[in-house]
mmCIF file of C-alpha atoms and ligand atoms in Angstrom:
data_model
loop_
_atom_site.group_PDB
_atom_site.id
_atom_site.type_symbol
_atom_site.label_atom_id
_atom_site.label_comp_id
_atom_site.label_asym_id
_atom_site.label_seq_id
_atom_site.Cartn_x
_atom_site.Cartn_y
_atom_site.Cartn_z
ATOM 1 C CA MET A 25 0.000 0.000 0.000
ATOM 2 C CA VAL A 26 1.491 3.354 -1.015
ATOM 3 C CA LEU A 27 0.403 6.111 1.348
ATOM 4 C CA ARG A 28 2.119 9.458 0.734
ATOM 5 C CA TYR A 29 0.669 12.117 -1.563
ATOM 6 C CA ASP A 30 3.836 12.554 -3.661
ATOM 7 C CA ASP A 31 4.412 8.806 -4.106
ATOM 8 C CA VAL A 32 0.762 8.071 -4.948
ATOM 9 C CA SER A 33 0.577 10.946 -7.404
ATOM 10 C CA ARG A 34 3.905 9.998 -9.096
ATOM 11 C CA LEU A 35 3.247 6.236 -9.258
ATOM 12 C CA MET A 36 -0.163 6.754 -10.903
ATOM 13 C CA ARG A 37 1.856 7.883 -13.941
ATOM 14 C CA ASP A 38 4.547 5.186 -13.710
ATOM 15 C CA SER A 39 4.362 2.530 -16.465
ATOM 16 C CA ARG A 40 6.057 -0.023 -14.156
ATOM 17 C CA LEU A 41 2.651 -0.230 -12.450
ATOM 18 C CA GLN A 42 -0.061 -1.671 -14.685
ATOM 19 C CA ALA A 43 -3.834 -2.132 -14.536
ATOM 20 C CA THR A 44 -4.811 -5.581 -13.267
ATOM 21 C CA GLU A 45 -6.723 -6.931 -16.330
ATOM 22 C CA THR A 46 -8.579 -10.074 -15.121
ATOM 23 C CA ALA A 47 -6.512 -10.691 -11.956
ATOM 24 C CA MET A 48 -9.242 -9.431 -9.599
ATOM 25 C CA PRO A 49 -12.148 -11.654 -10.763
ATOM 26 C CA ALA A 50 -9.693 -14.573 -11.096
ATOM 27 C CA GLN A 51 -8.814 -14.103 -7.411
ATOM 28 C CA ALA A 52 -12.530 -14.446 -6.632
ATOM 29 C CA GLY A 53 -12.708 -17.607 -8.784
ATOM 30 C CA ILE A 54 -14.676 -15.852 -11.571
ATOM 31 C CA MET A 55 -13.371 -16.802 -15.027
ATOM 32 C CA GLN A 56 -16.377 -16.135 -17.261
ATOM 33 C CA GLY A 57 -19.763 -14.382 -17.402
ATOM 34 C CA ALA A 58 -21.050 -10.814 -17.482
ATOM 35 C CA LEU A 59 -19.012 -9.653 -14.446
ATOM 36 C CA PHE A 60 -15.854 -11.232 -15.875
ATOM 37 C CA ASP A 61 -16.499 -9.450 -19.208
ATOM 38 C CA ILE A 62 -16.388 -6.082 -17.421
ATOM 39 C CA PHE A 63 -12.752 -6.806 -16.510
ATOM 40 C CA GLN A 64 -11.888 -8.611 -19.758
ATOM 41 C CA HIS A 65 -13.307 -5.990 -22.143
ATOM 42 C CA GLY A 66 -13.378 -2.798 -20.053
ATOM 43 C CA MET A 67 -11.050 0.205 -20.075
ATOM 44 C CA LEU A 68 -10.424 0.430 -16.316
ATOM 45 C CA THR A 69 -8.534 -2.866 -16.177
ATOM 46 C CA ALA A 70 -6.838 -2.571 -19.617
ATOM 47 C CA ASN A 71 -3.328 -1.375 -20.468
ATOM 48 C CA GLY A 72 -1.529 0.460 -23.260
ATOM 49 C CA ASP A 73 -3.105 0.710 -26.707
ATOM 50 C CA VAL A 74 -6.072 -1.478 -25.763
ATOM 51 C CA HIS A 75 -6.933 0.905 -22.943
ATOM 52 C CA ALA A 76 -6.512 3.991 -25.141
ATOM 53 C CA ARG A 77 -8.719 2.504 -27.889
ATOM 54 C CA ARG A 78 -11.523 1.665 -25.427
ATOM 55 C CA ARG A 79 -11.351 4.997 -23.601
ATOM 56 C CA SER A 80 -11.137 7.343 -26.571
ATOM 57 C CA PRO A 81 -14.746 7.168 -27.928
ATOM 58 C CA LEU A 82 -16.114 7.642 -24.431
ATOM 59 C CA SER A 83 -13.905 10.566 -23.484
ATOM 60 C CA ARG A 84 -14.542 12.296 -26.823
ATOM 61 C CA SER A 85 -18.324 11.915 -26.607
ATOM 62 C CA LEU A 86 -18.306 13.090 -22.963
ATOM 63 C CA ALA A 87 -16.310 16.163 -24.017
ATOM 64 C CA HIS A 88 -19.233 17.143 -26.271
ATOM 65 C CA GLN A 89 -21.755 16.695 -23.492
ATOM 66 C CA MET A 90 -23.554 19.922 -22.634
ATOM 67 C CA ALA A 91 -22.415 20.576 -19.071
ATOM 68 C CA GLU A 92 -25.290 22.928 -18.269
ATOM 69 C CA GLU A 93 -27.913 20.525 -19.606
ATOM 70 C CA PHE A 94 -26.450 17.734 -17.459
ATOM 71 C CA ARG A 95 -26.450 19.951 -14.349
ATOM 72 C CA GLN A 96 -30.073 20.883 -14.897
ATOM 73 C CA HIS A 97 -31.043 17.234 -15.211
ATOM 74 C CA VAL A 98 -29.197 16.372 -11.968
ATOM 75 C CA ARG A 99 -30.870 19.278 -10.220
ATOM 76 C CA ARG A 100 -34.360 18.239 -11.382
ATOM 77 C CA SER A 101 -33.655 14.678 -10.204
ATOM 78 C CA ALA A 102 -32.405 15.902 -6.804
ATOM 79 C CA ASP A 103 -35.465 18.151 -6.424
ATOM 80 C CA ALA A 104 -37.778 15.246 -7.254
ATOM 81 C CA LEU A 105 -36.117 13.031 -4.602
ATOM 82 C CA ILE A 106 -36.576 15.758 -1.970
ATOM 83 C CA ASP A 107 -40.171 16.514 -3.115
ATOM 84 C CA ALA A 108 -41.035 12.850 -2.511
ATOM 85 C CA CYS A 109 -40.083 12.980 1.189
ATOM 86 C CA TYR A 110 -40.164 16.689 2.073
ATOM 87 C CA ASP A 111 -43.396 16.630 4.123
ATOM 88 C CA SER A 112 -42.149 13.813 6.345
ATOM 89 C CA GLY A 113 -39.266 16.025 7.553
ATOM 90 C CA SER A 114 -36.806 13.122 7.525
ATOM 91 C CA LEU A 115 -34.823 10.941 5.139
ATOM 92 C CA ASP A 116 -32.158 8.264 5.031
ATOM 93 C CA LEU A 117 -29.630 10.257 3.035
ATOM 94 C CA THR A 118 -27.765 7.105 1.963
ATOM 95 C CA SER A 119 -30.577 4.996 0.502
ATOM 96 C CA GLY A 120 -33.112 7.763 -0.240
ATOM 97 C CA TYR A 121 -30.834 10.293 -1.901
ATOM 98 C CA ALA A 122 -27.180 9.370 -2.456
ATOM 99 C CA ALA A 123 -27.849 5.875 -3.826
ATOM 100 C CA LYS A 124 -30.436 7.173 -6.290
ATOM 101 C CA LEU A 125 -29.156 10.526 -7.553
ATOM 102 C CA PRO A 126 -26.108 9.256 -9.519
ATOM 103 C CA ILE A 127 -28.203 6.526 -11.177
ATOM 104 C CA LEU A 128 -30.842 9.089 -12.170
ATOM 105 C CA ALA A 129 -28.066 11.329 -13.513
ATOM 106 C CA LEU A 130 -26.780 8.497 -15.721
ATOM 107 C CA ALA A 131 -30.303 7.511 -16.764
ATOM 108 C CA GLY A 132 -30.618 11.107 -18.037
ATOM 109 C CA LEU A 133 -27.277 11.000 -19.871
ATOM 110 C CA LEU A 134 -28.208 7.670 -21.505
ATOM 111 C CA GLU A 135 -31.802 8.824 -22.206
ATOM 112 C CA ILE A 136 -33.352 5.833 -20.453
ATOM 113 C CA PRO A 137 -37.159 6.186 -20.854
ATOM 114 C CA ASP A 138 -39.011 7.064 -17.608
ATOM 115 C CA ALA A 139 -40.878 3.737 -17.670
ATOM 116 C CA ASP A 140 -37.564 1.824 -17.511
ATOM 117 C CA VAL A 141 -35.778 3.900 -14.856
ATOM 118 C CA SER A 142 -36.945 1.844 -11.887
ATOM 119 C CA SER A 143 -35.710 -1.503 -13.307
ATOM 120 C CA PHE A 144 -32.518 0.205 -14.579
ATOM 121 C CA MET A 145 -31.922 1.368 -10.995
ATOM 122 C CA GLN A 146 -32.510 -2.127 -9.569
ATOM 123 C CA HIS A 147 -30.073 -3.750 -12.004
ATOM 124 C CA VAL A 148 -27.390 -1.125 -11.278
ATOM 125 C CA HIS A 149 -27.801 -1.500 -7.483
ATOM 126 C CA ALA A 150 -27.569 -5.287 -7.653
ATOM 127 C CA MET A 151 -24.608 -5.306 -10.067
ATOM 128 C CA ASN A 152 -22.653 -2.736 -8.052
ATOM 129 C CA GLU A 153 -22.822 -4.893 -4.922
ATOM 130 C CA PHE A 154 -20.026 -7.006 -6.468
ATOM 131 C CA PHE A 155 -17.642 -4.030 -6.472
ATOM 132 C CA ARG A 156 -18.334 -2.947 -2.874
ATOM 133 C CA PRO A 157 -16.247 -4.177 0.077
ATOM 134 C CA GLY A 158 -17.057 -7.723 1.239
ATOM 135 C CA PRO A 159 -19.839 -8.980 -1.060
ATOM 136 C CA THR A 160 -21.556 -12.200 0.093
ATOM 137 C CA GLU A 161 -21.751 -15.248 -2.229
ATOM 138 C CA ARG A 162 -25.420 -14.530 -2.797
ATOM 139 C CA ALA A 163 -24.706 -10.879 -3.661
ATOM 140 C CA VAL A 164 -22.102 -12.026 -6.225
ATOM 141 C CA ALA A 165 -24.636 -14.386 -7.853
ATOM 142 C CA GLU A 166 -27.243 -11.609 -7.961
ATOM 143 C CA ALA A 167 -24.664 -9.168 -9.319
ATOM 144 C CA GLU A 168 -23.849 -11.565 -12.179
ATOM 145 C CA HIS A 169 -27.540 -11.877 -13.054
ATOM 146 C CA ALA A 170 -28.042 -8.096 -12.865
ATOM 147 C CA ALA A 171 -24.936 -7.373 -14.986
ATOM 148 C CA LEU A 172 -26.267 -9.674 -17.697
ATOM 149 C CA ARG A 173 -29.729 -8.124 -17.631
ATOM 150 C CA LEU A 174 -28.314 -4.601 -17.658
ATOM 151 C CA ARG A 175 -26.088 -5.412 -20.636
ATOM 152 C CA SER A 176 -28.998 -6.946 -22.600
ATOM 153 C CA TYR A 177 -31.155 -3.939 -21.766
ATOM 154 C CA LEU A 178 -28.451 -1.491 -22.912
ATOM 155 C CA ASP A 179 -27.939 -3.500 -26.096
ATOM 156 C CA ARG A 180 -31.647 -3.124 -26.947
ATOM 157 C CA HIS A 181 -31.736 0.495 -25.783
ATOM 158 C CA MET A 182 -28.803 1.456 -27.994
ATOM 159 C CA LYS A 183 -30.893 0.493 -31.018
ATOM 160 C CA HIS A 184 -33.789 2.637 -29.800
ATOM 161 C CA PRO A 185 -34.587 5.816 -31.785
ATOM 162 C CA GLU A 186 -34.682 7.982 -28.633
ATOM 163 C CA ALA A 187 -31.088 7.074 -27.786
ATOM 164 C CA CYS A 188 -30.038 7.474 -31.396
ATOM 165 C CA ARG A 189 -30.889 11.128 -32.001
ATOM 166 C CA PRO A 190 -27.780 12.660 -33.634
ATOM 167 C CA GLU A 191 -27.378 15.137 -30.768
ATOM 168 C CA SER A 192 -27.565 12.473 -28.039
ATOM 169 C CA PHE A 193 -24.520 11.276 -26.074
ATOM 170 C CA LEU A 194 -25.144 7.644 -27.053
ATOM 171 C CA TYR A 195 -25.422 8.421 -30.757
ATOM 172 C CA ARG A 196 -22.069 10.173 -30.731
ATOM 173 C CA TYR A 197 -20.516 7.432 -28.610
ATOM 174 C CA LEU A 198 -21.773 4.617 -30.851
ATOM 175 C CA ALA A 199 -20.591 6.362 -34.009
ATOM 176 C CA LEU A 200 -17.111 6.970 -32.536
ATOM 177 C CA SER A 201 -16.764 3.465 -31.103
ATOM 178 C CA GLN A 202 -17.714 1.957 -34.464
ATOM 179 C CA ALA A 203 -15.260 4.220 -36.307
ATOM 180 C CA ASP A 204 -12.497 3.223 -33.850
ATOM 181 C CA GLY A 205 -13.174 -0.488 -34.396
ATOM 182 C CA LEU A 206 -14.627 -1.391 -30.964
ATOM 183 C CA THR A 207 -16.619 -4.632 -31.021
ATOM 184 C CA ARG A 208 -20.300 -4.427 -29.992
ATOM 185 C CA LEU A 209 -19.395 -6.136 -26.680
ATOM 186 C CA GLU A 210 -16.583 -3.638 -26.040
ATOM 187 C CA ALA A 211 -18.885 -0.714 -26.821
ATOM 188 C CA LEU A 212 -21.460 -2.070 -24.355
ATOM 189 C CA VAL A 213 -18.948 -2.853 -21.614
ATOM 190 C CA GLN A 214 -17.526 0.713 -21.639
ATOM 191 C CA ILE A 215 -21.054 1.997 -20.963
ATOM 192 C CA VAL A 216 -21.412 -0.531 -18.133
ATOM 193 C CA GLN A 217 -18.085 0.741 -16.717
ATOM 194 C CA LEU A 218 -19.314 4.303 -17.036
ATOM 195 C CA ILE A 219 -22.316 3.284 -14.948
ATOM 196 C CA ILE A 220 -20.214 1.518 -12.289
ATOM 197 C CA GLY A 221 -17.651 4.349 -12.121
ATOM 198 C CA GLY A 222 -20.342 7.000 -12.083
ATOM 199 C CA THR A 223 -22.536 5.582 -9.355
ATOM 200 C CA GLU A 224 -20.368 4.030 -6.637
ATOM 201 C CA SER A 225 -17.941 6.944 -6.286
ATOM 202 C CA VAL A 226 -20.637 9.623 -6.215
ATOM 203 C CA ARG A 227 -22.918 7.734 -3.804
ATOM 204 C CA THR A 228 -20.351 7.633 -0.996
ATOM 205 C CA ALA A 229 -19.032 11.137 -1.703
ATOM 206 C CA LEU A 230 -22.540 12.645 -1.531
ATOM 207 C CA VAL A 231 -23.076 11.216 1.956
ATOM 208 C CA ALA A 232 -19.542 12.053 3.112
ATOM 209 C CA GLN A 233 -19.577 15.713 2.082
ATOM 210 C CA THR A 234 -22.972 16.307 3.734
ATOM 211 C CA VAL A 235 -22.081 14.493 6.950
ATOM 212 C CA HIS A 236 -18.728 16.237 7.420
ATOM 213 C CA LEU A 237 -20.173 19.644 6.612
ATOM 214 C CA LEU A 238 -23.089 19.121 9.027
ATOM 215 C CA SER A 239 -20.617 18.001 11.693
ATOM 216 C CA GLU A 240 -19.025 21.478 11.452
ATOM 217 C CA PRO A 241 -22.154 23.648 11.977
ATOM 218 C CA GLU A 242 -20.253 26.896 11.404
ATOM 219 C CA GLN A 243 -19.078 25.758 7.985
ATOM 220 C CA TRP A 244 -22.552 24.456 7.127
ATOM 221 C CA SER A 245 -23.990 27.908 7.968
ATOM 222 C CA VAL A 246 -21.328 29.664 5.886
ATOM 223 C CA VAL A 247 -22.264 27.532 2.841
ATOM 224 C CA CYS A 248 -26.015 28.115 3.448
ATOM 225 C CA ALA A 249 -25.360 31.871 3.527
ATOM 226 C CA ASP A 250 -23.100 31.811 0.454
ATOM 227 C CA PRO A 251 -23.851 28.953 -1.988
ATOM 228 C CA THR A 252 -20.895 29.999 -4.195
ATOM 229 C CA LEU A 253 -18.862 28.072 -1.578
ATOM 230 C CA VAL A 254 -20.494 24.764 -2.591
ATOM 231 C CA PRO A 255 -17.578 23.821 -4.949
ATOM 232 C CA ASN A 256 -15.114 24.344 -2.053
ATOM 233 C CA ALA A 257 -17.234 22.135 0.205
ATOM 234 C CA VAL A 258 -17.318 19.442 -2.498
ATOM 235 C CA ALA A 259 -13.531 19.596 -2.993
ATOM 236 C CA GLU A 260 -12.879 19.364 0.753
ATOM 237 C CA GLY A 261 -15.422 16.509 0.982
ATOM 238 C CA LEU A 262 -13.493 14.608 -1.715
ATOM 239 C CA ARG A 263 -10.210 15.240 0.106
ATOM 240 C CA PHE A 264 -11.456 14.369 3.566
ATOM 241 C CA GLU A 265 -13.493 11.266 2.643
ATOM 242 C CA PRO A 266 -13.091 10.319 -1.044
ATOM 243 C CA GLY A 267 -15.684 8.000 -2.612
ATOM 244 C CA ILE A 268 -12.925 5.806 -4.069
ATOM 245 C CA ALA A 269 -10.216 4.775 -1.577
ATOM 246 C CA GLY A 270 -7.462 4.171 -4.096
ATOM 247 C CA VAL A 271 -6.454 2.476 -7.309
ATOM 248 C CA VAL A 272 -5.189 -1.087 -7.624
ATOM 249 C CA ARG A 273 -2.187 -1.911 -9.819
ATOM 250 C CA VAL A 274 0.332 -4.704 -10.350
ATOM 251 C CA SER A 275 4.088 -4.034 -10.543
ATOM 252 C CA VAL A 276 5.795 -5.349 -13.685
ATOM 253 C CA GLU A 277 9.310 -4.364 -12.524
ATOM 254 C CA GLU A 278 11.014 -3.729 -9.181
ATOM 255 C CA ILE A 279 10.404 -0.206 -7.923
ATOM 256 C CA ASP A 280 12.328 1.693 -5.234
ATOM 257 C CA ILE A 281 10.136 3.877 -3.074
ATOM 258 C CA ASP A 282 12.098 5.971 -0.614
ATOM 259 C CA GLY A 283 14.432 3.100 0.327
ATOM 260 C CA TRP A 284 11.740 0.389 0.157
ATOM 261 C CA ARG A 285 11.928 -2.135 -2.682
ATOM 262 C CA LEU A 286 8.602 -3.087 -4.206
ATOM 263 C CA PRO A 287 9.096 -6.461 -5.929
ATOM 264 C CA SER A 288 7.855 -7.219 -9.427
ATOM 265 C CA GLY A 289 4.529 -9.080 -9.695
ATOM 266 C CA GLN A 290 3.105 -7.460 -6.546
ATOM 267 C CA LEU A 291 -0.464 -6.137 -6.211
ATOM 268 C CA VAL A 292 -0.220 -2.500 -5.085
ATOM 269 C CA ILE A 293 -2.815 -0.087 -3.752
ATOM 270 C CA LEU A 294 -2.100 3.585 -4.410
ATOM 271 C CA SER A 295 -4.138 4.925 -1.523
ATOM 272 C CA THR A 296 -5.806 8.251 -2.300
ATOM 273 C CA LEU A 297 -7.623 7.867 1.043
ATOM 274 C CA SER A 298 -4.263 8.182 2.787
ATOM 275 C CA ALA A 299 -2.568 10.604 0.355
ATOM 276 C CA LEU A 300 -5.357 13.155 0.730
ATOM 277 C CA ARG A 301 -4.679 13.263 4.490
ATOM 278 C CA ASP A 302 -0.881 13.592 4.075
ATOM 279 C CA GLU A 303 0.131 16.181 6.669
ATOM 280 C CA ARG A 304 3.191 17.112 4.564
ATOM 281 C CA VAL A 305 0.781 18.485 1.960
ATOM 282 C CA PHE A 306 -2.336 19.452 3.937
ATOM 283 C CA ASP A 307 -2.062 21.551 7.082
ATOM 284 C CA ARG A 308 -4.220 20.003 9.882
ATOM 285 C CA ALA A 309 -4.973 17.161 7.462
ATOM 286 C CA ASP A 310 -7.489 15.506 9.811
ATOM 287 C CA ALA A 311 -9.652 18.638 10.091
ATOM 288 C CA PHE A 312 -12.509 19.303 7.646
ATOM 289 C CA ASP A 313 -11.939 22.839 6.400
ATOM 290 C CA ILE A 314 -13.559 24.251 3.260
ATOM 291 C CA SER A 315 -11.295 27.333 3.362
ATOM 292 C CA ARG A 316 -8.046 25.427 2.671
ATOM 293 C CA PRO A 317 -5.777 27.328 0.281
ATOM 294 C CA ASN A 318 -4.712 24.208 -1.666
ATOM 295 C CA LEU A 319 -8.098 22.561 -2.309
ATOM 296 C CA LYS A 320 -7.219 22.008 -5.951
ATOM 297 C CA LEU A 321 -4.881 19.210 -4.803
ATOM 298 C CA ALA A 322 -8.015 17.262 -3.852
ATOM 299 C CA ARG A 323 -8.349 16.398 -7.545
ATOM 300 C CA LEU A 324 -6.100 13.412 -6.762
ATOM 301 C CA ALA A 325 -9.400 11.841 -5.616
ATOM 302 C CA PHE A 326 -10.100 11.382 -9.352
ATOM 303 C CA GLY A 327 -6.863 9.436 -9.887
ATOM 304 C CA GLY A 328 -4.077 10.348 -12.319
ATOM 305 C CA GLY A 329 -2.227 9.174 -15.413
ATOM 306 C CA ALA A 330 -3.842 7.205 -18.246
ATOM 307 C CA HIS A 331 -6.792 6.016 -16.148
ATOM 308 C CA GLN A 332 -7.613 9.380 -14.552
ATOM 309 C CA CYS A 333 -11.377 9.637 -14.134
ATOM 310 C CA VAL A 334 -12.937 10.040 -17.567
ATOM 311 C CA ALA A 335 -15.954 11.901 -16.178
ATOM 312 C CA ASP A 336 -14.657 14.030 -13.287
ATOM 313 C CA ALA A 337 -16.633 17.034 -14.554
ATOM 314 C CA LEU A 338 -19.869 15.028 -14.372
ATOM 315 C CA GLY A 339 -18.934 13.753 -10.906
ATOM 316 C CA ARG A 340 -18.288 17.279 -9.644
ATOM 317 C CA ALA A 341 -21.542 18.522 -11.199
ATOM 318 C CA GLU A 342 -23.518 15.774 -9.402
ATOM 319 C CA LEU A 343 -21.843 16.482 -6.069
ATOM 320 C CA GLU A 344 -22.326 20.245 -6.383
ATOM 321 C CA GLU A 345 -25.958 20.102 -7.492
ATOM 322 C CA GLY A 346 -26.684 17.354 -4.942
ATOM 323 C CA LEU A 347 -25.324 19.518 -2.116
ATOM 324 C CA SER A 348 -26.907 22.753 -3.378
ATOM 325 C CA VAL A 349 -30.398 21.241 -3.278
ATOM 326 C CA LEU A 350 -29.916 20.103 0.352
ATOM 327 C CA VAL A 351 -28.469 23.480 1.381
ATOM 328 C CA GLU A 352 -31.197 25.524 -0.313
ATOM 329 C CA ARG A 353 -34.251 23.424 0.529
ATOM 330 C CA LEU A 354 -33.764 21.706 3.886
ATOM 331 C CA LEU A 355 -33.774 24.367 6.591
ATOM 332 C CA GLY A 356 -32.272 23.312 9.911
ATOM 333 C CA LEU A 357 -30.917 20.075 8.420
ATOM 334 C CA ARG A 358 -29.300 17.894 11.098
ATOM 335 C CA LEU A 359 -27.889 14.385 11.490
ATOM 336 C CA ASP A 360 -29.778 11.859 13.632
ATOM 337 C CA SER A 361 -26.723 9.609 13.720
ATOM 338 C CA GLU A 362 -23.369 9.457 11.951
ATOM 339 C CA PRO A 363 -22.863 6.787 9.298
ATOM 340 C CA ALA A 364 -19.770 4.571 9.129
ATOM 341 C CA PHE A 365 -17.628 4.449 5.984
ATOM 342 C CA HIS A 366 -16.078 1.110 4.963
ATOM 343 C CA GLY A 367 -13.492 0.035 2.395
ATOM 344 C CA HIS A 368 -9.878 1.031 1.939
ATOM 345 C CA HIS A 369 -8.893 -0.459 -1.449
ATOM 346 C CA PHE A 370 -11.170 0.779 -4.197
ATOM 347 C CA VAL A 371 -14.941 1.347 -3.979
ATOM 348 C CA ARG A 372 -16.170 2.353 -0.512
ATOM 349 C CA LYS A 373 -19.555 1.983 1.100
ATOM 350 C CA THR A 374 -21.485 3.757 3.802
ATOM 351 C CA THR A 375 -24.131 2.717 6.293
ATOM 352 C CA GLY A 376 -27.504 4.500 6.639
ATOM 353 C CA CYS A 377 -27.498 8.218 7.407
ATOM 354 C CA PRO A 378 -30.768 9.442 8.935
ATOM 355 C CA VAL A 379 -31.309 13.228 8.733
ATOM 356 C CA ARG A 380 -34.127 15.609 9.749
ATOM 357 C CA TRP A 381 -35.138 19.157 8.888
ATOM 358 C CA GLN A 382 -37.593 21.830 10.021
ATOM 359 C CA LEU A 383 -40.975 21.975 8.313
HETATM 360 C C1 LIG B 425 -16.921 11.564 -6.795
HETATM 361 C C2 LIG B 425 -16.821 11.294 -8.047
HETATM 362 C C3 LIG B 425 -15.761 10.398 -8.656
HETATM 363 C C4 LIG B 425 -14.580 9.951 -8.144
HETATM 364 C C5 LIG B 425 -13.985 10.221 -6.767
HETATM 365 C C6 LIG B 425 -13.963 9.123 -9.168
HETATM 366 C C7 LIG B 425 -12.729 8.514 -9.045
HETATM 367 C C8 LIG B 425 -12.107 7.815 -10.054
HETATM 368 C C9 LIG B 425 -10.769 7.278 -9.976
HETATM 369 C C10 LIG B 425 -9.851 7.348 -8.752
HETATM 370 C C11 LIG B 425 -10.501 6.677 -11.165
HETATM 371 C C12 LIG B 425 -9.193 5.977 -11.559
HETATM 372 C C13 LIG B 425 -9.277 4.487 -11.332
HETATM 373 C C14 LIG B 425 -7.953 3.808 -11.661
HETATM 374 O O1 LIG B 425 -6.977 4.466 -12.029
HETATM 375 O O2 LIG B 425 -7.873 2.581 -11.492
HETATM 376 C C15 LIG B 425 -11.675 6.807 -11.993
HETATM 377 C C16 LIG B 425 -11.794 6.296 -13.267
HETATM 378 C C17 LIG B 425 -12.993 6.247 -13.934
HETATM 379 N N1 LIG B 425 -14.147 6.905 -13.611
HETATM 380 FE FE1 LIG B 425 -14.432 8.108 -12.015
HETATM 381 N N2 LIG B 425 -14.792 9.091 -10.247
HETATM 382 C C18 LIG B 425 -15.895 9.845 -9.993
HETATM 383 C C19 LIG B 425 -16.962 10.071 -10.832
HETATM 384 C C20 LIG B 425 -17.188 9.402 -12.009
HETATM 385 C C21 LIG B 425 -18.355 9.544 -12.841
HETATM 386 C C22 LIG B 425 -19.526 10.487 -12.537
HETATM 387 C C23 LIG B 425 -18.207 8.671 -13.893
HETATM 388 C C24 LIG B 425 -19.138 8.389 -15.033
HETATM 389 C C25 LIG B 425 -20.255 9.045 -15.305
HETATM 390 C C26 LIG B 425 -16.928 8.004 -13.726
HETATM 391 C C27 LIG B 425 -16.413 7.043 -14.569
HETATM 392 C C28 LIG B 425 -15.117 6.572 -14.524
HETATM 393 C C29 LIG B 425 -14.558 5.647 -15.501
HETATM 394 C C30 LIG B 425 -15.282 5.016 -16.680
HETATM 395 C C31 LIG B 425 -13.218 5.456 -15.136
HETATM 396 C C32 LIG B 425 -12.175 4.568 -15.848
HETATM 397 C C33 LIG B 425 -11.238 5.437 -16.667
HETATM 398 C C34 LIG B 425 -10.111 4.643 -17.319
HETATM 399 O O3 LIG B 425 -9.812 3.521 -16.911
HETATM 400 O O4 LIG B 425 -9.503 5.172 -18.267
HETATM 401 N N3 LIG B 425 -16.343 8.479 -12.576
HETATM 402 N N4 LIG B 425 -12.632 7.525 -11.300
#
């Protein structure tokens, strides 16, 4: 496990550390099926030219995405989630808000018809369980089933006229992936990876930023009084409690790290969770403080090098709109109890987070 900010940041760009291809499912005894295909055909676990070829159509079509349109969709989705529970004066922030908002955001990007959103959400929830810390055997079996159903649904959806309007994200993506020679399975799997990457990270970060801000009532009040500070709160939330704990790599050569020799063939975790609390880089690293002068360094939460998050702008938009709606609409918001955050390798998870507000 690599812990310091400088080492983590430098080694993310070091070609002696490679993505793990199918090593992770193999370790879990999974050698075929829809979950295995995510590792076998996806960009996140690929290296070199294969990775670049799979990533390029996605990153180019995301670059064309209208940022303002996406923000408005996220905001409408967040408002609808709060409308549904507002009169009760209470909510489980984890299951009622943070688990749903990123899936609704992606359903908007992919133009999933309203009638299909609920089953889309169920498949994504069930599939994602595989990537969270400590899945049970039953959860793995359900995740496999859900991954297959989601892939079949997306395959049908991608032929649907709604998704294939020339100005839609999917239309552009499909045209580029075809031009770049991606197989149909590869094209589908990158969308599945977009869904996994775009839901798990945001879910935990949405809870974390709200909880840590509410735990510092003065800072919560400052953001309520001046919503232009929301981006600072989001950046400090990502630094203090990032949604992804780190990135997993395998060493293909020996590497010296400050007098330590990392052998070849070793699984390595570059821990952003640790690096973002490095006291050599962040003054009072264990304090949540939205007025830090070097908040831009929190972008390490999105990784670095060839695999750096392909959709960090969308992630930030979801976190900012998600927080703005809570700040603007829920007067006197307070925590009933603090959630626990689990996971220190890759995807993290959080327990329930009951909150209340004044009516
Ligand atoms: C809080 C928000 C987010 C955080 C903290 C985050 C973090 C990360 C990190 C650390 C990586 C690098 C993984 C590695 O090197 O192994 C990554 C990659 C990726 N992220 Fe994000 N992410 C966020 C939001 C999103 C969103 C909203 C999407 C999609 C809509 C997304 C899709 C992806 C994909 C597809 C990759 C793989 C890129 C590649 O392998 O080239 N992420 N993300």
